[in-house]
mmCIF file of C-alpha atoms in Angstrom:
data_model
loop_
_atom_site.group_PDB
_atom_site.id
_atom_site.type_symbol
_atom_site.label_atom_id
_atom_site.label_comp_id
_atom_site.label_asym_id
_atom_site.label_seq_id
_atom_site.Cartn_x
_atom_site.Cartn_y
_atom_site.Cartn_z
ATOM 1 C CA MET A 1 0.000 0.000 0.000
ATOM 2 C CA ASN A 2 2.847 2.389 0.815
ATOM 3 C CA ARG A 3 4.432 1.651 -2.540
ATOM 4 C CA GLN A 4 1.113 2.327 -4.265
ATOM 5 C CA ILE A 5 0.697 5.711 -2.558
ATOM 6 C CA SER A 6 4.325 6.526 -3.384
ATOM 7 C CA THR A 7 3.686 5.598 -7.015
ATOM 8 C CA VAL A 8 0.645 7.858 -7.207
ATOM 9 C CA SER A 9 2.291 10.874 -5.604
ATOM 10 C CA LYS A 10 5.514 10.496 -7.610
ATOM 11 C CA ASN A 11 3.773 10.075 -10.950
ATOM 12 C CA VAL A 12 1.500 13.047 -10.274
ATOM 13 C CA SER A 13 4.493 15.182 -9.322
ATOM 14 C CA ILE A 14 6.425 14.167 -12.452
ATOM 15 C CA TYR A 15 3.374 14.779 -14.646
ATOM 16 C CA GLN A 16 3.090 18.305 -13.229
ATOM 17 C CA LYS A 17 6.781 19.112 -13.699
ATOM 18 C CA ILE A 18 6.790 17.837 -17.290
ATOM 19 C CA GLY A 19 3.642 19.857 -18.000
ATOM 20 C CA TYR A 20 5.315 23.043 -16.806
ATOM 21 C CA LEU A 21 8.450 22.324 -18.853
ATOM 22 C CA ASN A 22 6.383 21.634 -21.982
ATOM 23 C CA SER A 23 4.778 25.065 -21.556
ATOM 24 C CA SER A 24 8.250 26.613 -21.393
ATOM 25 C CA ILE A 25 9.195 25.564 -24.935
ATOM 26 C CA LEU A 26 10.049 28.803 -26.706
ATOM 27 C CA PHE A 27 10.004 28.136 -30.422
ATOM 28 C CA TRP A 28 6.378 27.217 -31.186
ATOM 29 C CA THR A 29 5.389 30.820 -31.932
ATOM 30 C CA LEU A 30 8.547 31.308 -34.007
ATOM 31 C CA ASN A 31 8.902 28.172 -36.135
ATOM 32 C CA THR A 32 7.422 29.742 -39.294
ATOM 33 C CA LEU A 33 9.843 32.677 -39.011
ATOM 34 C CA PHE A 34 12.685 30.209 -38.503
ATOM 35 C CA TYR A 35 11.708 28.219 -41.605
ATOM 36 C CA VAL A 36 11.926 31.401 -43.682
ATOM 37 C CA TYR A 37 15.196 32.379 -41.987
ATOM 38 C CA ARG A 38 16.640 29.007 -43.014
ATOM 39 C CA GLY A 39 15.600 29.431 -46.656
ATOM 40 C CA LEU A 40 12.216 27.654 -47.018
ATOM 41 C CA ASN A 41 9.489 29.212 -49.139
ATOM 42 C CA PHE A 42 5.843 29.366 -48.058
ATOM 43 C CA PHE A 43 4.834 26.391 -50.204
ATOM 44 C CA GLU A 44 7.464 24.243 -48.487
ATOM 45 C CA ILE A 45 6.321 25.496 -45.077
ATOM 46 C CA ALA A 46 2.686 24.650 -45.871
ATOM 47 C CA ALA A 47 3.761 21.228 -47.153
ATOM 48 C CA LEU A 48 5.663 20.541 -43.923
ATOM 49 C CA GLN A 49 2.658 21.444 -41.789
ATOM 50 C CA SER A 50 0.281 19.319 -43.863
ATOM 51 C CA ILE A 51 2.614 16.317 -43.860
ATOM 52 C CA GLY A 52 3.088 16.739 -40.103
ATOM 53 C CA SER A 53 -0.665 16.685 -39.478
ATOM 54 C CA ILE A 54 -1.069 13.549 -41.614
ATOM 55 C CA MET A 55 1.818 11.775 -39.886
ATOM 56 C CA SER A 56 0.400 12.635 -36.461
ATOM 57 C CA ALA A 57 -3.001 11.248 -37.456
ATOM 58 C CA ILE A 58 -1.433 8.028 -38.761
ATOM 59 C CA LEU A 59 0.720 7.500 -35.649
ATOM 60 C CA GLU A 60 -1.945 8.282 -33.029
ATOM 61 C CA VAL A 61 -3.644 4.888 -32.748
ATOM 62 C CA PRO A 62 -0.548 2.644 -33.153
ATOM 63 C CA THR A 63 1.301 4.517 -30.394
ATOM 64 C CA GLY A 64 -1.800 4.355 -28.171
ATOM 65 C CA TRP A 65 -2.084 0.594 -28.734
ATOM 66 C CA VAL A 66 1.621 0.087 -27.932
ATOM 67 C CA SER A 67 1.151 2.169 -24.787
ATOM 68 C CA ASP A 68 -1.751 0.020 -23.579
ATOM 69 C CA LYS A 69 0.043 -3.222 -24.422
ATOM 70 C CA TYR A 70 3.602 -2.517 -23.299
ATOM 71 C CA GLY A 71 3.205 0.198 -20.681
ATOM 72 C CA HIS A 72 2.535 3.934 -20.633
ATOM 73 C CA THR A 73 5.960 4.800 -19.216
ATOM 74 C CA ASN A 74 7.801 3.052 -22.075
ATOM 75 C CA ILE A 75 6.009 4.938 -24.845
ATOM 76 C CA LEU A 76 6.466 8.238 -22.973
ATOM 77 C CA LYS A 77 10.227 7.617 -23.029
ATOM 78 C CA VAL A 78 10.024 7.213 -26.812
ATOM 79 C CA SER A 79 8.025 10.451 -27.018
ATOM 80 C CA SER A 80 10.485 12.514 -25.002
ATOM 81 C CA ILE A 81 13.534 11.245 -26.909
ATOM 82 C CA ALA A 82 11.827 11.841 -30.274
ATOM 83 C CA LYS A 83 11.232 15.496 -29.338
ATOM 84 C CA VAL A 84 14.904 15.989 -28.473
ATOM 85 C CA PHE A 85 15.887 14.659 -31.903
ATOM 86 C CA ALA A 86 13.203 16.828 -33.509
ATOM 87 C CA VAL A 87 14.456 20.116 -32.104
ATOM 88 C CA MET A 88 18.095 19.166 -32.794
ATOM 89 C CA PHE A 89 17.299 18.390 -36.447
ATOM 90 C CA MET A 90 15.426 21.697 -36.685
ATOM 91 C CA LEU A 91 18.307 23.586 -35.105
ATOM 92 C CA PHE A 92 20.812 22.320 -37.688
ATOM 93 C CA ALA A 93 18.463 21.984 -40.689
ATOM 94 C CA ASN A 94 19.328 23.889 -43.852
ATOM 95 C CA ASN A 95 17.001 22.245 -46.370
ATOM 96 C CA PHE A 96 13.462 20.911 -46.711
ATOM 97 C CA TRP A 97 14.349 17.245 -46.148
ATOM 98 C CA ILE A 98 16.043 17.757 -42.793
ATOM 99 C CA PHE A 99 13.102 19.880 -41.677
ATOM 100 C CA LEU A 100 10.850 17.021 -42.809
ATOM 101 C CA LEU A 101 12.865 14.604 -40.662
ATOM 102 C CA SER A 102 12.392 17.001 -37.752
ATOM 103 C CA GLU A 103 8.646 17.125 -38.468
ATOM 104 C CA PHE A 104 8.448 13.327 -38.397
ATOM 105 C CA CYS A 105 10.170 13.227 -34.995
ATOM 106 C CA PHE A 106 7.775 15.870 -33.666
ATOM 107 C CA SER A 107 4.806 13.910 -35.026
ATOM 108 C CA LEU A 108 6.055 10.722 -33.385
ATOM 109 C CA GLY A 109 6.700 12.529 -30.118
ATOM 110 C CA ALA A 110 3.303 14.227 -30.091
ATOM 111 C CA ALA A 111 1.386 11.077 -31.080
ATOM 112 C CA ALA A 112 3.207 8.946 -28.496
ATOM 113 C CA GLN A 113 2.454 11.470 -25.752
ATOM 114 C CA SER A 114 -1.135 12.130 -26.821
ATOM 115 C CA GLY A 115 -3.458 10.262 -24.510
ATOM 116 C CA THR A 116 -0.622 8.334 -22.870
ATOM 117 C CA ASP A 117 0.423 10.915 -20.286
ATOM 118 C CA SER A 118 -3.165 11.596 -19.217
ATOM 119 C CA ALA A 119 -3.878 7.834 -19.181
ATOM 120 C CA LEU A 120 -0.879 7.298 -16.896
ATOM 121 C CA LEU A 121 -2.056 10.100 -14.608
ATOM 122 C CA TYR A 122 -5.631 8.785 -14.445
ATOM 123 C CA GLU A 123 -4.570 5.193 -13.831
ATOM 124 C CA SER A 124 -2.080 6.287 -11.155
ATOM 125 C CA LEU A 125 -4.877 8.097 -9.310
ATOM 126 C CA LYS A 126 -7.292 5.225 -9.919
ATOM 127 C CA GLN A 127 -4.962 2.692 -8.290
ATOM 128 C CA ASP A 128 -5.277 4.712 -5.096
ATOM 129 C CA GLY A 129 -9.032 5.258 -5.516
ATOM 130 C CA LYS A 130 -8.554 8.965 -6.202
ATOM 131 C CA GLU A 131 -9.622 9.191 -9.844
ATOM 132 C CA GLU A 132 -12.229 11.813 -8.906
ATOM 133 C CA THR A 133 -9.328 14.223 -8.249
ATOM 134 C CA TYR A 134 -8.162 13.931 -11.886
ATOM 135 C CA THR A 135 -9.936 17.155 -12.886
ATOM 136 C CA ASP A 136 -8.414 19.001 -9.921
ATOM 137 C CA VAL A 137 -4.888 17.907 -10.842
ATOM 138 C CA ILE A 138 -5.374 18.838 -14.486
ATOM 139 C CA SER A 139 -6.866 22.220 -13.521
ATOM 140 C CA VAL A 140 -3.858 23.104 -11.378
ATOM 141 C CA VAL A 141 -1.430 22.123 -14.137
ATOM 142 C CA ARG A 142 -3.309 23.898 -16.941
ATOM 143 C CA SER A 143 -3.812 27.125 -14.977
ATOM 144 C CA ARG A 144 -0.105 27.354 -14.165
ATOM 145 C CA GLN A 145 0.777 26.422 -17.738
ATOM 146 C CA SER A 146 -1.262 29.371 -19.002
ATOM 147 C CA LEU A 147 0.793 31.759 -16.867
ATOM 148 C CA ILE A 148 4.045 30.174 -18.069
ATOM 149 C CA ARG A 149 2.915 30.499 -21.704
ATOM 150 C CA MET A 150 2.162 34.174 -21.128
ATOM 151 C CA VAL A 151 5.793 34.789 -20.166
ATOM 152 C CA VAL A 152 7.095 32.561 -22.971
ATOM 153 C CA ARG A 153 5.064 34.414 -25.629
ATOM 154 C CA LEU A 154 6.611 37.693 -24.497
ATOM 155 C CA LEU A 155 10.155 36.364 -24.062
ATOM 156 C CA ALA A 156 10.531 34.211 -27.196
ATOM 157 C CA PRO A 157 10.458 37.074 -29.766
ATOM 158 C CA VAL A 158 13.031 39.007 -27.730
ATOM 159 C CA LEU A 159 15.454 36.074 -27.709
ATOM 160 C CA TYR A 160 14.784 35.409 -31.404
ATOM 161 C CA ALA A 161 15.660 39.012 -32.208
ATOM 162 C CA LEU A 162 19.010 38.608 -30.424
ATOM 163 C CA LYS A 163 19.818 35.458 -32.409
ATOM 164 C CA PRO A 164 17.255 33.187 -34.116
ATOM 165 C CA GLU A 165 18.876 29.996 -32.808
ATOM 166 C CA ILE A 166 18.675 30.947 -29.105
ATOM 167 C CA PRO A 167 15.012 29.881 -28.509
ATOM 168 C CA PHE A 168 15.751 26.511 -30.132
ATOM 169 C CA VAL A 169 18.864 25.870 -28.043
ATOM 170 C CA VAL A 170 16.961 26.694 -24.851
ATOM 171 C CA SER A 171 14.083 24.449 -25.984
ATOM 172 C CA ALA A 172 16.492 21.568 -26.656
ATOM 173 C CA VAL A 173 17.819 21.844 -23.093
ATOM 174 C CA ILE A 174 14.245 21.832 -21.743
ATOM 175 C CA TYR A 175 13.384 18.725 -23.788
ATOM 176 C CA ILE A 176 16.464 16.952 -22.398
ATOM 177 C CA GLY A 177 15.193 17.799 -18.905
ATOM 178 C CA ILE A 178 11.847 16.232 -19.838
ATOM 179 C CA VAL A 179 13.645 13.027 -20.907
ATOM 180 C CA ILE A 180 15.326 12.815 -17.504
ATOM 181 C CA LEU A 181 12.005 13.299 -15.702
ATOM 182 C CA THR A 182 10.213 10.777 -17.931
ATOM 183 C CA TYR A 183 12.670 8.054 -16.902
ATOM 184 C CA GLN A 184 11.651 8.670 -13.283
ATOM 185 C CA TYR A 185 8.010 7.663 -13.829
ATOM 186 C CA VAL A 186 7.038 4.612 -11.765
ATOM 187 C CA PRO A 187 5.462 1.860 -13.947
ATOM 188 C CA LEU A 188 1.929 0.976 -12.896
ATOM 189 C CA LEU A 189 0.835 -2.387 -11.639
ATOM 190 C CA SER A 190 -0.326 -4.626 -14.476
ATOM 191 C CA ILE A 191 -3.873 -3.921 -15.640
ATOM 192 C CA GLU A 192 -5.635 -7.230 -16.112
ATOM 193 C CA ASN A 193 -7.942 -7.403 -19.068
ATOM 194 C CA ASP A 194 -11.222 -9.137 -18.297
ATOM 195 C CA LYS A 195 -11.461 -11.034 -21.539
ATOM 196 C CA THR A 196 -14.578 -12.858 -22.529
ATOM 197 C CA GLU A 197 -14.328 -16.332 -24.032
ATOM 198 C CA GLU A 198 -14.966 -14.802 -27.448
ATOM 199 C CA GLN A 199 -12.070 -12.371 -27.018
ATOM 200 C CA LYS A 200 -9.745 -15.160 -25.927
ATOM 201 C CA SER A 201 -10.675 -17.248 -28.932
ATOM 202 C CA VAL A 202 -9.759 -14.492 -31.387
ATOM 203 C CA SER A 203 -6.618 -13.315 -29.594
ATOM 204 C CA GLY A 204 -4.401 -15.193 -32.034
ATOM 205 C CA ASN A 205 -6.113 -13.772 -35.112
ATOM 206 C CA TRP A 206 -4.916 -10.229 -35.837
ATOM 207 C CA PHE A 207 -7.888 -9.346 -38.061
ATOM 208 C CA ALA A 208 -10.315 -10.674 -35.478
ATOM 209 C CA VAL A 209 -8.630 -8.586 -32.764
ATOM 210 C CA VAL A 210 -8.910 -5.456 -34.921
ATOM 211 C CA ARG A 211 -12.556 -6.254 -35.650
ATOM 212 C CA GLU A 212 -13.264 -6.694 -31.950
ATOM 213 C CA LYS A 213 -11.637 -3.353 -31.100
ATOM 214 C CA ILE A 214 -13.599 -1.543 -33.835
ATOM 215 C CA ALA A 215 -16.812 -3.147 -32.574
ATOM 216 C CA TYR A 216 -16.097 -1.887 -29.060
ATOM 217 C CA PHE A 217 -15.292 1.592 -30.347
ATOM 218 C CA VAL A 218 -18.569 1.764 -32.276
ATOM 219 C CA SER A 219 -20.553 0.450 -29.303
ATOM 220 C CA ASN A 220 -19.201 3.110 -26.922
ATOM 221 C CA LYS A 221 -21.632 5.851 -27.928
ATOM 222 C CA SER A 222 -20.612 8.214 -25.123
ATOM 223 C CA PHE A 223 -16.993 8.125 -26.273
ATOM 224 C CA ILE A 224 -17.968 8.820 -29.888
ATOM 225 C CA LEU A 225 -20.201 11.749 -28.963
ATOM 226 C CA TYR A 226 -17.667 13.324 -26.613
ATOM 227 C CA SER A 227 -14.913 12.944 -29.227
ATOM 228 C CA LEU A 228 -17.027 14.493 -31.973
ATOM 229 C CA PHE A 229 -18.069 17.212 -29.530
ATOM 230 C CA SER A 230 -14.385 17.994 -29.004
ATOM 231 C CA SER A 231 -13.504 17.935 -32.709
ATOM 232 C CA PHE A 232 -16.275 20.260 -33.853
ATOM 233 C CA LEU A 233 -15.520 22.874 -31.204
ATOM 234 C CA MET A 234 -11.788 22.540 -31.845
ATOM 235 C CA ILE A 235 -12.369 23.460 -35.504
ATOM 236 C CA SER A 236 -13.988 26.750 -34.488
ATOM 237 C CA VAL A 237 -11.430 27.689 -31.851
ATOM 238 C CA SER A 238 -8.179 26.599 -33.512
ATOM 239 C CA ASN A 239 -8.980 28.231 -36.834
ATOM 240 C CA TYR A 240 -10.204 31.410 -35.160
ATOM 241 C CA CYS A 241 -6.922 31.658 -33.252
ATOM 242 C CA GLN A 242 -4.953 30.850 -36.399
ATOM 243 C CA TYR A 243 -6.455 33.675 -38.461
ATOM 244 C CA ILE A 244 -6.851 36.286 -35.722
ATOM 245 C CA GLY A 245 -3.448 37.840 -36.543
ATOM 246 C CA PRO A 246 -4.125 38.571 -40.229
ATOM 247 C CA TYR A 247 -7.679 39.696 -39.391
ATOM 248 C CA LEU A 248 -6.469 42.194 -36.779
ATOM 249 C CA GLU A 249 -3.795 43.407 -39.187
ATOM 250 C CA GLY A 250 -6.495 43.998 -41.793
ATOM 251 C CA LEU A 251 -8.369 46.131 -39.262
ATOM 252 C CA GLY A 252 -5.267 48.288 -38.772
ATOM 253 C CA PHE A 253 -3.781 46.634 -35.694
ATOM 254 C CA SER A 254 0.029 46.710 -35.444
ATOM 255 C CA VAL A 255 1.312 43.133 -35.676
ATOM 256 C CA GLY A 256 4.231 44.194 -33.492
ATOM 257 C CA TYR A 257 1.839 44.130 -30.530
ATOM 258 C CA LEU A 258 0.292 40.754 -31.381
ATOM 259 C CA GLY A 259 2.456 39.043 -28.746
ATOM 260 C CA ILE A 260 0.697 41.111 -26.070
ATOM 261 C CA VAL A 261 -2.704 39.959 -27.355
ATOM 262 C CA THR A 262 -1.730 36.283 -27.462
ATOM 263 C CA SER A 263 -0.144 36.559 -24.020
ATOM 264 C CA SER A 264 -3.272 38.127 -22.563
ATOM 265 C CA SER A 265 -5.244 35.113 -23.801
ATOM 266 C CA SER A 266 -3.148 33.021 -21.396
ATOM 267 C CA ILE A 267 -4.461 35.165 -18.555
ATOM 268 C CA GLY A 268 -7.946 34.414 -19.864
ATOM 269 C CA GLU A 269 -7.207 30.682 -19.727
ATOM 270 C CA TYR A 270 -6.044 31.024 -16.123
ATOM 271 C CA VAL A 271 -9.119 33.006 -15.051
ATOM 272 C CA GLY A 272 -11.469 30.622 -16.877
ATOM 273 C CA ILE A 273 -10.020 27.561 -15.150
ATOM 274 C CA GLN A 274 -10.295 29.185 -11.704
ATOM 275 C CA PHE A 275 -13.941 30.079 -12.348
ATOM 276 C CA VAL A 276 -14.918 26.592 -13.499
ATOM 277 C CA ASP A 277 -13.161 25.019 -10.510
ATOM 278 C CA LYS A 278 -15.506 26.996 -8.263
ATOM 279 C CA VAL A 279 -18.752 26.056 -10.037
ATOM 280 C CA LYS A 280 -18.093 22.528 -11.380
ATOM 281 C CA ASN A 281 -19.514 20.823 -8.270
ATOM 282 C CA LYS A 282 -22.711 22.881 -8.353
ATOM 283 C CA CYS A 283 -24.122 21.433 -11.586
ATOM 284 C CA ARG A 284 -23.796 18.428 -13.908
ATOM 285 C CA ILE A 285 -20.525 18.382 -15.831
ATOM 286 C CA THR A 286 -22.262 17.726 -19.166
ATOM 287 C CA THR A 287 -24.567 20.695 -18.570
ATOM 288 C CA LEU A 288 -21.694 23.000 -17.601
ATOM 289 C CA MET A 289 -19.587 21.758 -20.512
ATOM 290 C CA THR A 290 -22.405 22.363 -22.996
ATOM 291 C CA CYS A 291 -23.078 25.858 -21.646
ATOM 292 C CA ILE A 292 -19.411 26.780 -22.014
ATOM 293 C CA ALA A 293 -19.249 25.339 -25.550
ATOM 294 C CA GLY A 294 -22.445 27.172 -26.515
ATOM 295 C CA ILE A 295 -21.059 30.505 -25.299
ATOM 296 C CA ILE A 296 -17.843 29.880 -27.252
ATOM 297 C CA ALA A 297 -19.882 29.227 -30.401
ATOM 298 C CA LEU A 298 -21.818 32.467 -29.837
ATOM 299 C CA PHE A 299 -18.596 34.456 -29.440
ATOM 300 C CA VAL A 300 -17.254 32.931 -32.674
ATOM 301 C CA PHE A 301 -20.535 33.803 -34.413
ATOM 302 C CA CYS A 302 -20.661 37.364 -33.056
ATOM 303 C CA SER A 303 -16.977 38.083 -33.657
ATOM 304 C CA GLY A 304 -17.715 38.542 -37.349
ATOM 305 C CA MET A 305 -20.133 41.363 -36.489
ATOM 306 C CA PHE A 306 -17.712 43.321 -34.298
ATOM 307 C CA ASN A 307 -15.398 44.333 -37.159
ATOM 308 C CA THR A 308 -13.411 46.444 -34.697
ATOM 309 C CA ILE A 309 -10.049 45.885 -33.048
ATOM 310 C CA PRO A 310 -11.323 46.090 -29.421
ATOM 311 C CA GLY A 311 -14.306 43.808 -30.134
ATOM 312 C CA THR A 312 -12.163 41.195 -31.866
ATOM 313 C CA ILE A 313 -9.557 41.205 -29.085
ATOM 314 C CA VAL A 314 -12.288 40.791 -26.435
ATOM 315 C CA ALA A 315 -13.792 37.869 -28.395
ATOM 316 C CA TYR A 316 -10.362 36.248 -28.754
ATOM 317 C CA PHE A 317 -9.723 36.675 -25.027
ATOM 318 C CA MET A 318 -13.085 35.191 -24.042
ATOM 319 C CA ILE A 319 -12.872 32.258 -26.456
ATOM 320 C CA ASN A 320 -9.531 31.210 -24.933
ATOM 321 C CA ALA A 321 -10.810 31.831 -21.397
ATOM 322 C CA LEU A 322 -13.715 29.448 -22.029
ATOM 323 C CA TYR A 323 -11.988 26.819 -24.184
ATOM 324 C CA ALA A 324 -9.330 25.943 -21.573
ATOM 325 C CA PRO A 325 -11.828 24.826 -18.876
ATOM 326 C CA PHE A 326 -13.997 23.136 -21.529
ATOM 327 C CA ASN A 327 -11.037 20.941 -22.500
ATOM 328 C CA ILE A 328 -10.461 19.943 -18.882
ATOM 329 C CA LEU A 329 -14.104 19.005 -18.314
ATOM 330 C CA LEU A 330 -14.317 17.086 -21.586
ATOM 331 C CA GLY A 331 -11.089 15.225 -20.824
ATOM 332 C CA SER A 332 -12.516 14.147 -17.480
ATOM 333 C CA GLU A 333 -15.681 12.817 -19.111
ATOM 334 C CA LEU A 334 -13.682 10.925 -21.743
ATOM 335 C CA GLN A 335 -11.569 9.286 -19.049
ATOM 336 C CA ARG A 336 -14.737 8.242 -17.211
ATOM 337 C CA VAL A 337 -16.240 6.321 -20.142
ATOM 338 C CA ILE A 338 -13.048 4.492 -21.208
ATOM 339 C CA PRO A 339 -11.937 1.145 -19.680
ATOM 340 C CA SER A 340 -8.416 0.933 -18.236
ATOM 341 C CA GLN A 341 -7.084 -1.650 -20.691
ATOM 342 C CA ARG A 342 -8.001 0.528 -23.694
ATOM 343 C CA ARG A 343 -7.400 3.967 -22.213
ATOM 344 C CA ALA A 344 -4.387 5.203 -24.203
ATOM 345 C CA THR A 345 -5.707 3.695 -27.459
ATOM 346 C CA MET A 346 -9.129 5.330 -27.104
ATOM 347 C CA LEU A 347 -7.655 8.702 -26.140
ATOM 348 C CA SER A 348 -5.390 8.453 -29.194
ATOM 349 C CA ILE A 349 -8.438 7.780 -31.377
ATOM 350 C CA SER A 350 -10.055 10.927 -29.971
ATOM 351 C CA SER A 351 -6.923 12.943 -30.802
ATOM 352 C CA GLN A 352 -6.822 11.343 -34.248
ATOM 353 C CA LEU A 353 -10.368 12.534 -34.909
ATOM 354 C CA ASP A 354 -9.236 16.072 -34.059
ATOM 355 C CA ASP A 355 -6.343 15.752 -36.544
ATOM 356 C CA LEU A 356 -8.567 14.340 -39.292
ATOM 357 C CA PHE A 357 -11.243 17.004 -38.845
ATOM 358 C CA SER A 358 -8.540 19.669 -38.945
ATOM 359 C CA VAL A 359 -6.991 18.287 -42.152
ATOM 360 C CA LEU A 360 -10.409 18.056 -43.824
ATOM 361 C CA THR A 361 -11.824 21.439 -42.790
ATOM 362 C CA ASP A 362 -8.829 23.806 -42.634
ATOM 363 C CA PRO A 363 -8.519 24.230 -46.442
ATOM 364 C CA PHE A 364 -12.240 25.022 -46.790
ATOM 365 C CA ILE A 365 -12.178 27.599 -43.988
ATOM 366 C CA GLY A 366 -9.070 29.215 -45.476
ATOM 367 C CA MET A 367 -10.697 29.273 -48.920
ATOM 368 C CA GLY A 368 -13.866 30.737 -47.431
ATOM 369 C CA ILE A 369 -11.955 33.537 -45.719
ATOM 370 C CA ASP A 370 -10.191 34.351 -49.007
ATOM 371 C CA ARG A 371 -13.506 34.603 -50.879
ATOM 372 C CA LEU A 372 -16.074 35.716 -48.290
ATOM 373 C CA GLY A 373 -14.011 37.360 -45.577
ATOM 374 C CA PHE A 374 -13.307 36.512 -41.944
ATOM 375 C CA GLY A 375 -16.635 37.787 -40.588
ATOM 376 C CA MET A 376 -18.953 35.875 -42.925
ATOM 377 C CA VAL A 377 -17.061 32.602 -42.539
ATOM 378 C CA TYR A 378 -17.204 32.773 -38.753
ATOM 379 C CA HIS A 379 -20.891 33.620 -38.809
ATOM 380 C CA VAL A 380 -21.363 30.258 -40.534
ATOM 381 C CA VAL A 381 -18.805 28.355 -38.408
ATOM 382 C CA GLY A 382 -20.235 29.732 -35.159
ATOM 383 C CA ALA A 383 -23.843 28.969 -36.131
ATOM 384 C CA LEU A 384 -23.046 25.407 -37.247
ATOM 385 C CA THR A 385 -21.013 24.770 -34.100
ATOM 386 C CA PHE A 386 -23.871 25.986 -31.900
ATOM 387 C CA VAL A 387 -26.377 23.672 -33.612
ATOM 388 C CA ILE A 388 -23.981 20.707 -33.355
ATOM 389 C CA ILE A 389 -23.352 21.396 -29.658
ATOM 390 C CA ILE A 390 -27.049 21.436 -28.809
ATOM 391 C CA THR A 391 -27.608 18.239 -30.818
ATOM 392 C CA ALA A 392 -24.675 16.492 -29.107
ATOM 393 C CA PHE A 393 -25.942 17.547 -25.681
ATOM 394 C CA VAL A 394 -29.391 16.096 -26.360
ATOM 395 C CA LEU A 395 -27.868 12.818 -27.565
ATOM 396 C CA ILE A 396 -25.490 12.587 -24.603
ATOM 397 C CA ARG A 397 -28.373 13.039 -22.169
ATOM 398 C CA ARG A 398 -30.203 10.133 -23.801
ATOM 399 C CA ILE A 399 -27.322 7.717 -23.334
ATOM 400 C CA LYS A 400 -27.680 5.684 -20.182
ATOM 401 C CA ALA A 401 -25.136 4.144 -17.836
ATOM 402 C CA PRO A 402 -23.804 1.093 -19.800
ATOM 403 C CA ASP A 403 -20.749 2.868 -21.176
ATOM 404 C CA SER A 404 -19.683 4.277 -17.809
ATOM 405 C CA GLU A 405 -20.368 0.962 -16.069
ATOM 406 C CA GLU A 406 -18.189 -0.859 -18.583
ATOM 407 C CA ALA A 407 -15.436 1.720 -18.089
ATOM 408 C CA GLU A 408 -15.453 0.962 -14.390
#
């Protein structure tokens, strides 16, 4: 029992430290500038980003399956090492192909981490009967991460201006620190799969195993709805944040001050998480989650009508302030409806859906903005998102306990 408590506390502590270090990575807001600095044209940059998204989507489920089968800590070691190689390749890259190699390492690192770190955290808490504190742990980490990102978004351009390579060198050192911490994770006790006779009979047939896993995925209606819920809202928020810079510039805003705007959104994330922590126990999580998502959709819809710099900045601030706690609540609900032996795989599938929706919709939203303008496109995106959210909420309320009982 003492070892179990030690395992829980140590894994939670390591998860928190790694989360803070990941938020300290400096180059994410600068990588496009660095690509240009190293001689890539915009077509090559777009190709890298598209290939990276496709590779991440392809690697999500295999890395999740390996994590469930061979241990979460082992795949997290692969993830952390891959990211070190990624930033080192980027630091010394001078042509498209080396940057592509870096992109592959980042895709592997991101896919291997996606779902696995949160699965390890949840299972560590569950072994001590404290899984209900999962949301509290995540809230603490995410709120502090938002404050760290605020500083990073202000500091990174300053260091880049001194010498473009400095943010990448610092990031490489941080990633090496993450590798060291990852090797300190305590492996969990073996999770025994309660196989039915049918599952045991097909265990030697690879196609039968795949068929059985697909059948389970399809039967878990709560998981499907929550994942789709996440993907549709992610489309609205991620694209809005992606195009906010050019839109503000078109309204006459000085891009030189954009770092202040993006940093202030981190304050919004922090405030939003603190607010939700205070009210989450006073109403049903699905109800609170749907209300937050609905308000986000309304802000996206209304942002097209503001057509002013102050109005757009306020909408951007509020969308980020609401989306951060929504992600925490949704993650908690996903964990609740997934069984232990499939946790990392199912979370990877959810992340894969996000990647696939992004790959499929991003070109159409970009094309729409080119032809119709930012405002009109986000009228449509916001309205569609709101309708989808209400529909998903109604369907979720109709689903009874079987999924959650099976997850237990």
